[in-house]
Short mmCIF file of C-alpha atoms in Angstrom, two decimals:
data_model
loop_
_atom_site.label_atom_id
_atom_site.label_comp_id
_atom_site.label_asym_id
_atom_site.label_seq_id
_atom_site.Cartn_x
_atom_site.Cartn_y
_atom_site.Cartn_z
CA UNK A 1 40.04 -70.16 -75.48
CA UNK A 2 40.40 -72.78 -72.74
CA UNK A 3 37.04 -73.83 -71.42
CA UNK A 4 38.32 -72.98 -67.89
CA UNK A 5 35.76 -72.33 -64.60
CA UNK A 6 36.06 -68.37 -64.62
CA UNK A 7 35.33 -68.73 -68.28
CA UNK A 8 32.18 -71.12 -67.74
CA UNK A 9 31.43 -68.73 -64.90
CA UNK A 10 31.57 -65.09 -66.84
CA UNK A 11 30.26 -66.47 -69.50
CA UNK A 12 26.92 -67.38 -67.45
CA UNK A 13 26.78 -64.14 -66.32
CA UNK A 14 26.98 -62.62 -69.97
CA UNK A 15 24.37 -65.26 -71.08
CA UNK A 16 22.10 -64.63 -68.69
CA UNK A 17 21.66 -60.85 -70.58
CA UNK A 18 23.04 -61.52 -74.01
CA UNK A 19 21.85 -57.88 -75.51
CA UNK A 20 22.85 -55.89 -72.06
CA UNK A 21 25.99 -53.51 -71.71
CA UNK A 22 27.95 -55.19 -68.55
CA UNK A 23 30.56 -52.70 -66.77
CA UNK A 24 33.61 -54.66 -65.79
CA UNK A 25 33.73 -54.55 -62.05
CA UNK A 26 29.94 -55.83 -61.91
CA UNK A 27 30.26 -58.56 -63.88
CA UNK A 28 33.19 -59.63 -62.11
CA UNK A 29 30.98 -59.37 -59.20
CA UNK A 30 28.06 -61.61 -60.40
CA UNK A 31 30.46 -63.92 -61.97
CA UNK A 32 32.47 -64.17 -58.28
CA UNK A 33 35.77 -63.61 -60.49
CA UNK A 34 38.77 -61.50 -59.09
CA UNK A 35 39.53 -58.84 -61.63
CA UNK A 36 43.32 -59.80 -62.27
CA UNK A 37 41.85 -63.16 -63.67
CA UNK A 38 38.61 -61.05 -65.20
CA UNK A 39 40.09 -58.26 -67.06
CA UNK A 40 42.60 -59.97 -69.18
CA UNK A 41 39.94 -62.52 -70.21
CA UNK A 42 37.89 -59.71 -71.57
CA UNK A 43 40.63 -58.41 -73.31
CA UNK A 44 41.02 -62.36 -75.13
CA UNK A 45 37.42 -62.08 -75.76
CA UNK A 46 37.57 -58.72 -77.49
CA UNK A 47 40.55 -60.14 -79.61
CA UNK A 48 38.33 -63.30 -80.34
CA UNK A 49 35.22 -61.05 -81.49
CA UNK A 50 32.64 -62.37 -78.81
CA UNK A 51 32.28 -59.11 -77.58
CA UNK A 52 32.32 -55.53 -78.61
CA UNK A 53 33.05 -52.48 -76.39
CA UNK A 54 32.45 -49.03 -75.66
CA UNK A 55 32.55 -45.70 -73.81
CA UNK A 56 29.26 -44.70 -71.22
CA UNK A 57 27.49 -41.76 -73.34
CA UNK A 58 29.08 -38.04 -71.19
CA UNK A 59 25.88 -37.14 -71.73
CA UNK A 60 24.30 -39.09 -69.56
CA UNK A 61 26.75 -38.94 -66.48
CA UNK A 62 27.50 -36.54 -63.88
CA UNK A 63 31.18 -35.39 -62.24
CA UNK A 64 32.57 -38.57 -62.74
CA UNK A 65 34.65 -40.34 -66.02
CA UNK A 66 32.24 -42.60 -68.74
CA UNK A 67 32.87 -46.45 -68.03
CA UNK A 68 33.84 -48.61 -70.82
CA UNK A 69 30.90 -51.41 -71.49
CA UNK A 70 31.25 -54.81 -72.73
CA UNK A 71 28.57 -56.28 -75.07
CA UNK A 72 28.01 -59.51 -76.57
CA UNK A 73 28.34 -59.79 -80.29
CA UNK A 74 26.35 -62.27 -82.11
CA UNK A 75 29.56 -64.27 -82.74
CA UNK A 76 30.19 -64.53 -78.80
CA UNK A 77 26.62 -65.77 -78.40
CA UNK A 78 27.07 -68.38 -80.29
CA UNK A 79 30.51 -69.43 -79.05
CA UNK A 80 29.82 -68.87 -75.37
CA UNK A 81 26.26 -70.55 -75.51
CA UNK A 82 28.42 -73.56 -76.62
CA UNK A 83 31.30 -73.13 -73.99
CA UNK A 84 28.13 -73.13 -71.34
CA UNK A 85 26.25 -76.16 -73.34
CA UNK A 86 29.41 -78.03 -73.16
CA UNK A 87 30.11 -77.53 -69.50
CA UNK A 88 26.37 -78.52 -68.25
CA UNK A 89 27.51 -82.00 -68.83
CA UNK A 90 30.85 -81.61 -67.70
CA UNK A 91 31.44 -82.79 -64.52
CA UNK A 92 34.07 -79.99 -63.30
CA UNK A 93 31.18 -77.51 -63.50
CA UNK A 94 28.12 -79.57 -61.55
CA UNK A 95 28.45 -76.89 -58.63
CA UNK A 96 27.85 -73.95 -61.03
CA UNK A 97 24.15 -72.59 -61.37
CA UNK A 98 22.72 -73.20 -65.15
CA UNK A 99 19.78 -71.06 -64.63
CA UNK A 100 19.35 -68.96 -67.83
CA UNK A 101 17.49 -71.34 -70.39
CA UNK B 1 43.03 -61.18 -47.66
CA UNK B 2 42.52 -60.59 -44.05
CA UNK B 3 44.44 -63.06 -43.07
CA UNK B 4 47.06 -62.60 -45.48
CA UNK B 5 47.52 -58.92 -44.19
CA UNK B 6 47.19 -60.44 -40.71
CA UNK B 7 50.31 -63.25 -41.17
CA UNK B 8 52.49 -60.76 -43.10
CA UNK B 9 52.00 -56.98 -41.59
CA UNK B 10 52.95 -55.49 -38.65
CA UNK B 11 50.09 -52.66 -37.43
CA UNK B 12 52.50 -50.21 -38.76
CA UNK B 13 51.97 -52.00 -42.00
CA UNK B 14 48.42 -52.21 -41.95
CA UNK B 15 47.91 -48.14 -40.58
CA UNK B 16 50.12 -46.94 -43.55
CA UNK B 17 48.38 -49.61 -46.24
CA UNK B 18 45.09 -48.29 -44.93
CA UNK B 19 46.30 -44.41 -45.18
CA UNK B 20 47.02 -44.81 -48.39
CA UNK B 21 44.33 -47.49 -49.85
CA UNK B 22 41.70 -45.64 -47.61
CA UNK B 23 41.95 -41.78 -48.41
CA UNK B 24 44.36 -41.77 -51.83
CA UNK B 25 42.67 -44.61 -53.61
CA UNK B 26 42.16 -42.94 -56.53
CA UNK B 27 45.98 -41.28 -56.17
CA UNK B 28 46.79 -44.72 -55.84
CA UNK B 29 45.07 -46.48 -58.89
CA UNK B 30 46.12 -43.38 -61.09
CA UNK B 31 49.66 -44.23 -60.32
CA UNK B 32 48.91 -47.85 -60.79
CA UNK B 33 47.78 -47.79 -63.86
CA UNK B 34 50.14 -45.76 -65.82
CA UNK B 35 51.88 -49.25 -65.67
CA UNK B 36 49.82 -49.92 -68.98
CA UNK B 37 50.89 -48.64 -72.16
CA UNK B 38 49.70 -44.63 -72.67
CA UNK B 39 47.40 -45.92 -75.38
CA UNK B 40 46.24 -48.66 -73.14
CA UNK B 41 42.14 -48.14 -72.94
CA UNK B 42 42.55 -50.33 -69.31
CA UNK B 43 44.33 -46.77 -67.95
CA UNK B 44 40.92 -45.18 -67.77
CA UNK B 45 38.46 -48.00 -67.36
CA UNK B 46 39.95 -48.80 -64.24
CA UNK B 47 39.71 -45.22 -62.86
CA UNK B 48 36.45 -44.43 -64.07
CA UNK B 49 35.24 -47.73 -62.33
CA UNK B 50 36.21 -46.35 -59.27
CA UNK B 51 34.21 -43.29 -59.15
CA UNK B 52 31.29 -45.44 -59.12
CA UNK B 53 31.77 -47.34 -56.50
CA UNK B 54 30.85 -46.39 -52.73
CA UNK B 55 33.59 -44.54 -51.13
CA UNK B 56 34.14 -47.70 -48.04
CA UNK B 57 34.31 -50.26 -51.03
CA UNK B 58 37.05 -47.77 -53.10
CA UNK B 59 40.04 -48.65 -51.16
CA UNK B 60 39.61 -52.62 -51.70
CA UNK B 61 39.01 -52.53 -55.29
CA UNK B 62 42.26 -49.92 -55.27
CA UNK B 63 43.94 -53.14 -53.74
CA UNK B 64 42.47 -55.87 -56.12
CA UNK B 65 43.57 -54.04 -58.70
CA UNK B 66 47.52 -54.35 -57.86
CA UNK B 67 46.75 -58.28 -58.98
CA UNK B 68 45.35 -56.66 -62.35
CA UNK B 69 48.01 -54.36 -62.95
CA UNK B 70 50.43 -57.28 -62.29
CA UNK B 71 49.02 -60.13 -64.45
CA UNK B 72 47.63 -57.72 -67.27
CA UNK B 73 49.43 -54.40 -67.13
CA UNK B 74 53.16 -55.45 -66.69
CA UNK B 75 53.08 -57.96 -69.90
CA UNK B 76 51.56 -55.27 -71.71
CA UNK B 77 54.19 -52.81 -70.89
CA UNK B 78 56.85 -55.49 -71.64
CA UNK B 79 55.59 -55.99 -75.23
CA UNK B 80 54.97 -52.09 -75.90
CA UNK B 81 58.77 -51.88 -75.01
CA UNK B 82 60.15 -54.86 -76.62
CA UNK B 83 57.64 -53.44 -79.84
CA UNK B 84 59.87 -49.97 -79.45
CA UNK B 85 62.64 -51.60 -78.94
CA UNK B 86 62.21 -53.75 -82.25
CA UNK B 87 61.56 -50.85 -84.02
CA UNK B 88 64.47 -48.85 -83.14
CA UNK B 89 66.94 -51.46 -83.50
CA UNK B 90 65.21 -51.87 -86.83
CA UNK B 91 65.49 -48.20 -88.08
CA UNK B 92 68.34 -47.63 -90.29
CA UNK B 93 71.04 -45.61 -89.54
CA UNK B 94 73.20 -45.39 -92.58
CA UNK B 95 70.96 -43.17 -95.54
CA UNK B 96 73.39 -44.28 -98.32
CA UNK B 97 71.41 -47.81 -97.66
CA UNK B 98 68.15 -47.02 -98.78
CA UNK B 99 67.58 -49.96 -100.84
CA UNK B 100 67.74 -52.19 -98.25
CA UNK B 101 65.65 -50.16 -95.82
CA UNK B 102 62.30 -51.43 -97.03
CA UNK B 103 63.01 -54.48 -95.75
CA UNK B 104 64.24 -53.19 -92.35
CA UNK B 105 61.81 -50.42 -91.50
CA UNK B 106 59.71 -50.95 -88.63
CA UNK B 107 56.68 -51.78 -90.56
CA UNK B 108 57.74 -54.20 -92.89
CA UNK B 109 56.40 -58.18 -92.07
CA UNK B 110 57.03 -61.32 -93.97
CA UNK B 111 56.18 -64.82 -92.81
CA UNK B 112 53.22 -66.75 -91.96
CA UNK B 113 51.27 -64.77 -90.14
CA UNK B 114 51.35 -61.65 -92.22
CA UNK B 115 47.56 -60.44 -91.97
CA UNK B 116 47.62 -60.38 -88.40
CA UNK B 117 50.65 -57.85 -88.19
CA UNK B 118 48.43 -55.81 -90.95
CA UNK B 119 45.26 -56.19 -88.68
CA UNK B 120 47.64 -54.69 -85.57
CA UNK B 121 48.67 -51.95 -87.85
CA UNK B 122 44.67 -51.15 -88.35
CA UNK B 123 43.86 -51.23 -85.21
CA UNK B 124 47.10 -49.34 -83.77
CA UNK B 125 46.11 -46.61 -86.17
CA UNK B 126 42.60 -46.41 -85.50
CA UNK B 127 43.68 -46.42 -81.60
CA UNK B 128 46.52 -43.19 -81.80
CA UNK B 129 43.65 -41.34 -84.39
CA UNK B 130 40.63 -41.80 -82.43
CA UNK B 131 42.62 -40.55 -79.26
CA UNK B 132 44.36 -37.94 -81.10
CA UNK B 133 41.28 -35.68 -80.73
CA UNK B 134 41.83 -32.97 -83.75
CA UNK B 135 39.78 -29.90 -84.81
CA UNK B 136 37.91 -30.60 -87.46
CA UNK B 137 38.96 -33.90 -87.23
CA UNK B 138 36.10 -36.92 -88.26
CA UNK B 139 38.19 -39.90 -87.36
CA UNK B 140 40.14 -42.27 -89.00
CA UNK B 141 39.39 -44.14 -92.20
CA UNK B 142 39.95 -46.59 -94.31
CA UNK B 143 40.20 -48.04 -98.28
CA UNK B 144 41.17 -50.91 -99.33
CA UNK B 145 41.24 -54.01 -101.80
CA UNK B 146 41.78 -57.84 -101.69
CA UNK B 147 40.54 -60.62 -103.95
CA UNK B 148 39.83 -62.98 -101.07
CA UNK B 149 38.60 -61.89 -97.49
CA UNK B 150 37.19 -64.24 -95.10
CA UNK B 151 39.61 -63.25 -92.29
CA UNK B 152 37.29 -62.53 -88.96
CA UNK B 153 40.11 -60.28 -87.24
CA UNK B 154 40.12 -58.32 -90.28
CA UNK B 155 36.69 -57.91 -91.13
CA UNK B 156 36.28 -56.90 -88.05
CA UNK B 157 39.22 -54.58 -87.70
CA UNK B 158 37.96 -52.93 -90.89
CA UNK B 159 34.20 -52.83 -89.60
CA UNK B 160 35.45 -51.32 -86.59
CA UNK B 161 37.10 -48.05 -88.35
CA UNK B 162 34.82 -44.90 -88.53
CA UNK B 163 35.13 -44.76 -91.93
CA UNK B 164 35.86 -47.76 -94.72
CA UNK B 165 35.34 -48.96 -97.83
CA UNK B 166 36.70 -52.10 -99.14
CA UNK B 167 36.58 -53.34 -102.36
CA UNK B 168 36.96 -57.39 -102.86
CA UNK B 169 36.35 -59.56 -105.03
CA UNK B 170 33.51 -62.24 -105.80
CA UNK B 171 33.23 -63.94 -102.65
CA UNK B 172 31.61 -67.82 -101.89
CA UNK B 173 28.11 -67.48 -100.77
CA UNK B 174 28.86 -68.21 -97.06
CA UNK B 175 32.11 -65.47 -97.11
CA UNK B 176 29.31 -62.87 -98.68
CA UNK B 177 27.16 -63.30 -95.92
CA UNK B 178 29.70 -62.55 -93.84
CA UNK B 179 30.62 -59.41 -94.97
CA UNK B 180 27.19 -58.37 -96.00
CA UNK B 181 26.77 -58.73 -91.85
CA UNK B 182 29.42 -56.75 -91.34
CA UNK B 183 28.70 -53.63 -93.68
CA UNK B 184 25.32 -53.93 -91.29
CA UNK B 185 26.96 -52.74 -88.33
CA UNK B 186 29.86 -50.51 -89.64
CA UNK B 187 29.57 -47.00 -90.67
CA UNK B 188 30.40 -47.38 -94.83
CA UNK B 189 32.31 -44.80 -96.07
CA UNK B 190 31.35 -40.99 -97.18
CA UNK B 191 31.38 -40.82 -101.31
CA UNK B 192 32.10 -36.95 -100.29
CA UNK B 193 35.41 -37.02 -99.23
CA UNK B 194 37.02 -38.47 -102.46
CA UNK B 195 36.76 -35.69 -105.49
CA UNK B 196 36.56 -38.70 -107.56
CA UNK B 197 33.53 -40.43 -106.04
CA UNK B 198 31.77 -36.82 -105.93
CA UNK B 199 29.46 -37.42 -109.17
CA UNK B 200 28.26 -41.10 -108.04
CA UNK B 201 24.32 -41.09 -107.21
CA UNK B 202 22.68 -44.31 -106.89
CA UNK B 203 21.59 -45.65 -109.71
CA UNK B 204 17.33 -45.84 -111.05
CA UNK B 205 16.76 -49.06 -111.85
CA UNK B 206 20.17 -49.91 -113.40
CA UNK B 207 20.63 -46.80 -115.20
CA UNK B 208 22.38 -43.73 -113.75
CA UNK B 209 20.50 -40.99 -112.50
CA UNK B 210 19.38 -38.22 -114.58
CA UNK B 211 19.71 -34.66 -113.13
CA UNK B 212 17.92 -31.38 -113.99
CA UNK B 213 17.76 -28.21 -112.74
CA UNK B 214 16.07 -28.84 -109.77
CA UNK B 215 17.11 -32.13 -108.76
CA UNK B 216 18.78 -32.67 -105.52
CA UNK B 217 21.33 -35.19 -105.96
CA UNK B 218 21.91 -37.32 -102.67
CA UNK B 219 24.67 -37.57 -101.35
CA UNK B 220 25.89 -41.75 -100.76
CA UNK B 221 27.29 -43.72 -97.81
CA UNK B 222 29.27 -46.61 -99.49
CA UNK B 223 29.23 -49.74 -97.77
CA UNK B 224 31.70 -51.09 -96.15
CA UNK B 225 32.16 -53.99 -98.04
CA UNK B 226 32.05 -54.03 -102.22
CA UNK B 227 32.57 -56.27 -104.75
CA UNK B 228 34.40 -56.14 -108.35
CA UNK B 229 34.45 -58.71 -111.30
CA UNK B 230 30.97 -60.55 -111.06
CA UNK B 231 30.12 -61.17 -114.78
CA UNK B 232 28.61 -58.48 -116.65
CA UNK B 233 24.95 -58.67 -117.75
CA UNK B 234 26.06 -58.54 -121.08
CA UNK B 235 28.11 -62.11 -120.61
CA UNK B 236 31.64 -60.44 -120.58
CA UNK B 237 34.24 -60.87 -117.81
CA UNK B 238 34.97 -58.44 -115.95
CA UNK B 239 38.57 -57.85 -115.26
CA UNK B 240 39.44 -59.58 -112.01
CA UNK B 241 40.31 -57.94 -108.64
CA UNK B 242 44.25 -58.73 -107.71
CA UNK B 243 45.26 -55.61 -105.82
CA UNK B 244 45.67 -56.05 -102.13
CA UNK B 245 46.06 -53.03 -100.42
CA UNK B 246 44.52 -50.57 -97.13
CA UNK B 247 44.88 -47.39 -97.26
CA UNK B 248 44.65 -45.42 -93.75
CA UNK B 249 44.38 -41.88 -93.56
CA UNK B 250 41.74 -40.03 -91.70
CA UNK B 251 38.46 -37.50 -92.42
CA UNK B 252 38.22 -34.08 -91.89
CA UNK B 253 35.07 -31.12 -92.60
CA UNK B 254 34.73 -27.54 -92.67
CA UNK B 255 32.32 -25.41 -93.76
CA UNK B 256 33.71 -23.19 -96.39
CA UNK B 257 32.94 -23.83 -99.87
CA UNK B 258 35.09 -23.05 -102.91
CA UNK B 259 33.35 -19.98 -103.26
CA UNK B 260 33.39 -18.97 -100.22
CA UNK B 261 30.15 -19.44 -98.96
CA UNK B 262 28.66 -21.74 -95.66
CA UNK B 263 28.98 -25.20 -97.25
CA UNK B 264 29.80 -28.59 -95.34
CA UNK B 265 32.59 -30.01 -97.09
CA UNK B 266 34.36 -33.06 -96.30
CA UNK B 267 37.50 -34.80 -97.21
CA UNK B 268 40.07 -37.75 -96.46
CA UNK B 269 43.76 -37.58 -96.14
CA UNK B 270 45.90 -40.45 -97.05
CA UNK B 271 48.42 -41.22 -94.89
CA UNK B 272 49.63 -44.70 -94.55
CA UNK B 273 49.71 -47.55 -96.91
CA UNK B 274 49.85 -51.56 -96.90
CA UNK B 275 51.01 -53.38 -99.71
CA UNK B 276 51.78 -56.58 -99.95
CA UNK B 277 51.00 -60.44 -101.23
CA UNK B 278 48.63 -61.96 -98.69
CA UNK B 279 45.18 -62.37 -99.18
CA UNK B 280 42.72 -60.77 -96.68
CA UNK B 281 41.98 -64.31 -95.57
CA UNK B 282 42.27 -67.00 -92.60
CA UNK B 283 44.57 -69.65 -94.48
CA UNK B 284 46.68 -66.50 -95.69
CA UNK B 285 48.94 -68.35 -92.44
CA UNK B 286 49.78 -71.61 -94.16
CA UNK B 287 51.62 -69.65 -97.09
CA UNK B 288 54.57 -67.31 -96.88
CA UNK B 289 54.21 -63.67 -97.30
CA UNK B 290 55.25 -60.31 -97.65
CA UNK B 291 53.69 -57.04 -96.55
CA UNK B 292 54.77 -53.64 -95.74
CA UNK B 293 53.56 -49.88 -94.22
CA UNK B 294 54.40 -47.52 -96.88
CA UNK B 295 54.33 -43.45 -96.06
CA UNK B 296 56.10 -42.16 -99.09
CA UNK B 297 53.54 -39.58 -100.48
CA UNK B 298 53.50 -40.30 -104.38
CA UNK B 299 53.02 -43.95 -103.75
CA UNK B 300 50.53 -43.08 -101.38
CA UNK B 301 48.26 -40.74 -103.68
CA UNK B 302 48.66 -43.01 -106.43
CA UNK B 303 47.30 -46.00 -104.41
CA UNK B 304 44.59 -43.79 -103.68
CA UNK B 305 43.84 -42.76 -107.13
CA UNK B 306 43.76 -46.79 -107.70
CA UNK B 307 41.64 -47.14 -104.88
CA UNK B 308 38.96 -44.75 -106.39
CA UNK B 309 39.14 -46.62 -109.42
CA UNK B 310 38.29 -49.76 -108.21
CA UNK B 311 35.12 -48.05 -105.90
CA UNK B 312 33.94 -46.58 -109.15
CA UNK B 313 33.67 -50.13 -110.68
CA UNK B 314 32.42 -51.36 -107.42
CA UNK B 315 29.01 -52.73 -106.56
CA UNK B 316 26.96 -53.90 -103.51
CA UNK B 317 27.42 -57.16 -102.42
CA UNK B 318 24.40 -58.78 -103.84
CA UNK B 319 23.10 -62.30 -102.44
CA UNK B 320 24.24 -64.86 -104.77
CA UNK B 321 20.89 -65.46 -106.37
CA UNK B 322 20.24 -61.73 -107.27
CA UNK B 323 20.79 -60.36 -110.73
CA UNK B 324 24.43 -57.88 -111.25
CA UNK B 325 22.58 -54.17 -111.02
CA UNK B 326 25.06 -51.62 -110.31
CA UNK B 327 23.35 -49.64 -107.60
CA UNK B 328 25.78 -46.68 -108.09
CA UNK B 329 27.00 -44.76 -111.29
CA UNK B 330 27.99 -41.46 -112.33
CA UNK B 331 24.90 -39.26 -112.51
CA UNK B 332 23.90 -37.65 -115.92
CA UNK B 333 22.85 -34.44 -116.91
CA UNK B 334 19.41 -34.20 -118.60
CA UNK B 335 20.71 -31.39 -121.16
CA UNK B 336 17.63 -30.43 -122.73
CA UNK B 337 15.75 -29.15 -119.27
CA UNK B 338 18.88 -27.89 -118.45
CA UNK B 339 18.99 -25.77 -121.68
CA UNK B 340 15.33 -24.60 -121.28
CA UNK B 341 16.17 -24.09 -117.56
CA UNK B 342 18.94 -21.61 -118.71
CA UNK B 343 16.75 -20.27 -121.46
CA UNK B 344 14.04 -19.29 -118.67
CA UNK B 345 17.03 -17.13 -116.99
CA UNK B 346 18.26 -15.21 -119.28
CA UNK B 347 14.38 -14.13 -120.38
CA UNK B 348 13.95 -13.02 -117.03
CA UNK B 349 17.26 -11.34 -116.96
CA UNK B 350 16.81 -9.54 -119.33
CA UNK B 351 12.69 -8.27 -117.89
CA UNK B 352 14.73 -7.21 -114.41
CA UNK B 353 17.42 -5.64 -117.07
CA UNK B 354 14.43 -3.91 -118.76
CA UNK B 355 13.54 -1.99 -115.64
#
């Protein structure tokens, strides 16, 4: 995949948690990433193996439908730890917030 | 967005946008997303997303949506049509022609890029199946073969069905790492549901396990990932792996045994089958080959006959360094406690008898 921005910036969002479950529409919240641009990203990542999804257990949920998760596999750790290496010392990204060590 | 809806609406505009955004929305993305594919799984994480939003922030992410449907739902729909489109234009109309019809029907793919239309067929299958929500039903599954597999869409595609067991052959170190990985987070395969893997236990130290009367024999979860033809401990050769082939069918249970009392039983179906001359592996693109979706029955129970074969000379795959020890074989019957076993029945058969 294209080391693009909304790349660099979802995939700082997914690194920050690497073992969490991350629902769509949030992430494309913390990532500040419209979902037109978000959603078929996902869908390139899923194809690439970097992450794994599933459905919200019915158990757990009340009068409304079970949200598909997104999780990181190991594979996608490694390859978007080194998309978000790569882009600390890229100068296109200087503005974006490295936080997560 | 404001003052996009501000340069290009009237108020009449805006009112009606707002009627239907604000108090439909969930009308409104239902209808929205039926622009992806039925077997889409997009159609229903949108909507459920919705629900869990707060009602003022519904009708916005109703809108933002339109730009999804657009960029990610229209292409979709264009390639499920041009896909049906293919494959009726593909289907043969004349029967007289059925020698050429292998090479027509919809399934059929030669080229470069062979695995990956065998690693869409997987996942298409597992897709309708796992929607397709039957009685009875425990999923879909898989068996298979190839000599050579290092091919991450289809490892994964194979990991990813319920139910699979794949024999291959002896792999490079780094290649049996990789599957070893993956038969760590798939679900193997149930010995069960083949008649012909019924009588494998694992194996006591190398040798197969002994039963007697009272010995429960456990029932085994194969792996997702075997291998066949590492040398023999004896020194010998084993015949080498050269079948490529997946198998798709799906599981089923009921509890009814043959003689009619409670018992789980389980079984798998055959349904679909892959043949052809590519490897299960990544460089499988810089060669030309063939492969092709079978559904004629006999060909299809006699690949999975072949298939059972192969499980039965199977073995885990072992790091490189660690000795060949089957760790499954066809149990054995320890004949002489069985004998007294039977012996001990009949005496007291024939006490009650005495009564």
């Amino acid at each position: 995949m294209r080391t693009t921005y909304t790349l660099v910036q979802v995939a700082l969002v997914l690194m920050a948690d690497p073992a969490a479950k991350h629902w769509g529409y949030e992430l494309g919240k913390q990532a500040s990433v419209r979902s037109g641009v978000l959603y078929p990203m996902l869908t390139r990542m899923l194809a690439e193996g970097w992450l794994s999804d599933g459905w919200e257990d019915t158990t757990t949920i009340h009068g409304r439908p079970p949200r598909r998760y997104y999780q990181l596999t190991d594979q996608g750790r490694l390859a978007l730890g080194a998309i978000v290496d790569k882009a600390r010392s890229d100068a296109r990204f200087t503005n974006l917030r490295f936080g997560w060590a | 967005m404001e003052e996009l809806i501000r340069l290009a609406m009237s108020w009449q505009d805006l009112l009606a946008v707002l009627g239907v955004f604000g108090f439909a929305p969930g009308c409104v993305l239902r209808l929205l997303v039926m622009i992806y594919p039925r077997d889409n799984p997009r159609r229903k994480e949108l909507v459920a997303q919705l629900y869990v939003l707060k009602r003022r922030e519904r009708s916005l992410f109703v809108a933002e949506q339109l730009e999804t449907v657009l960029f990610e739902g229209v292409p979709n729909r264009v390639r499920a049509l041009r896909r049906r489109l293919a494959r009726n234009q593909a289907r043969p109309s004349d029967d007289s022609s059925r020698a050429r019809q292998s090479i027509g029907q919809p399934g059929a793919a030669m080229g470069l890029d062979v695995v990956s239309a065998l690693v869409r067929g997987i996942v298409d299958y597992r897709r309708e199946n796992e929607q397709d929500n039957q009685v009875r039903s425990l999923g879909p599954a898989l068996l298979g073969a190839f000599p050579w597999m290092d091919d991450d869409h289809l490892i994964r595609a194979i990991a990813d069905t319920p139910s699979a067991c794949v024999v291959v052959g002896d792999q490079s170190a780094t290649t049996s790492e990789k599957l070893r990985q993956a038969c760590g987070r798939a679900n193997g395969f149930p010995a069960q549901a083949c008649p012909g893997l019924r009588d494998l236990a694992p194996s006591q130290n190398g040798r197969p396990l002994v039963v007697g009367p009272t010995t429960q024999v456990p029932e085994i979860v194969l792996p997702t990932f075997r291998s066949i033809g590492r040398t023999r401990s004896d020194h010998h050769q084993a015949p080498t792996l050269h079948t490529k082939m997946v198998l798709l069918g799906h599981l089923w249970w009921h509890d009814e045994g043959p003689l009619g009392h409670v018992e789980d039983v389980i079984g798998f179906t055959p349904e679909k089958l892959w043949v052809g001359s590519a490897n299960g592996i990544r460089n499988a693109q810089s060669y030309w080959e063939c492969g092709e979706w079978i559904t004629d029955p006999d060909r299809v129970a006699a690949a999975h006959q072949h298939l059972i074969d192969l499980i039965r000379h199977s073995e885990s795959i072992a790091a490189p360094d660690e000795p060949h020890r089957p760790d499954i074989a066809p149990y054995e019957f320890d004949n002489a406690a069985m004998g007294e076993a039977v012996g001990l029945l009949h005496a007291e058969d024939n006490d009650n008898f005495s009564y």
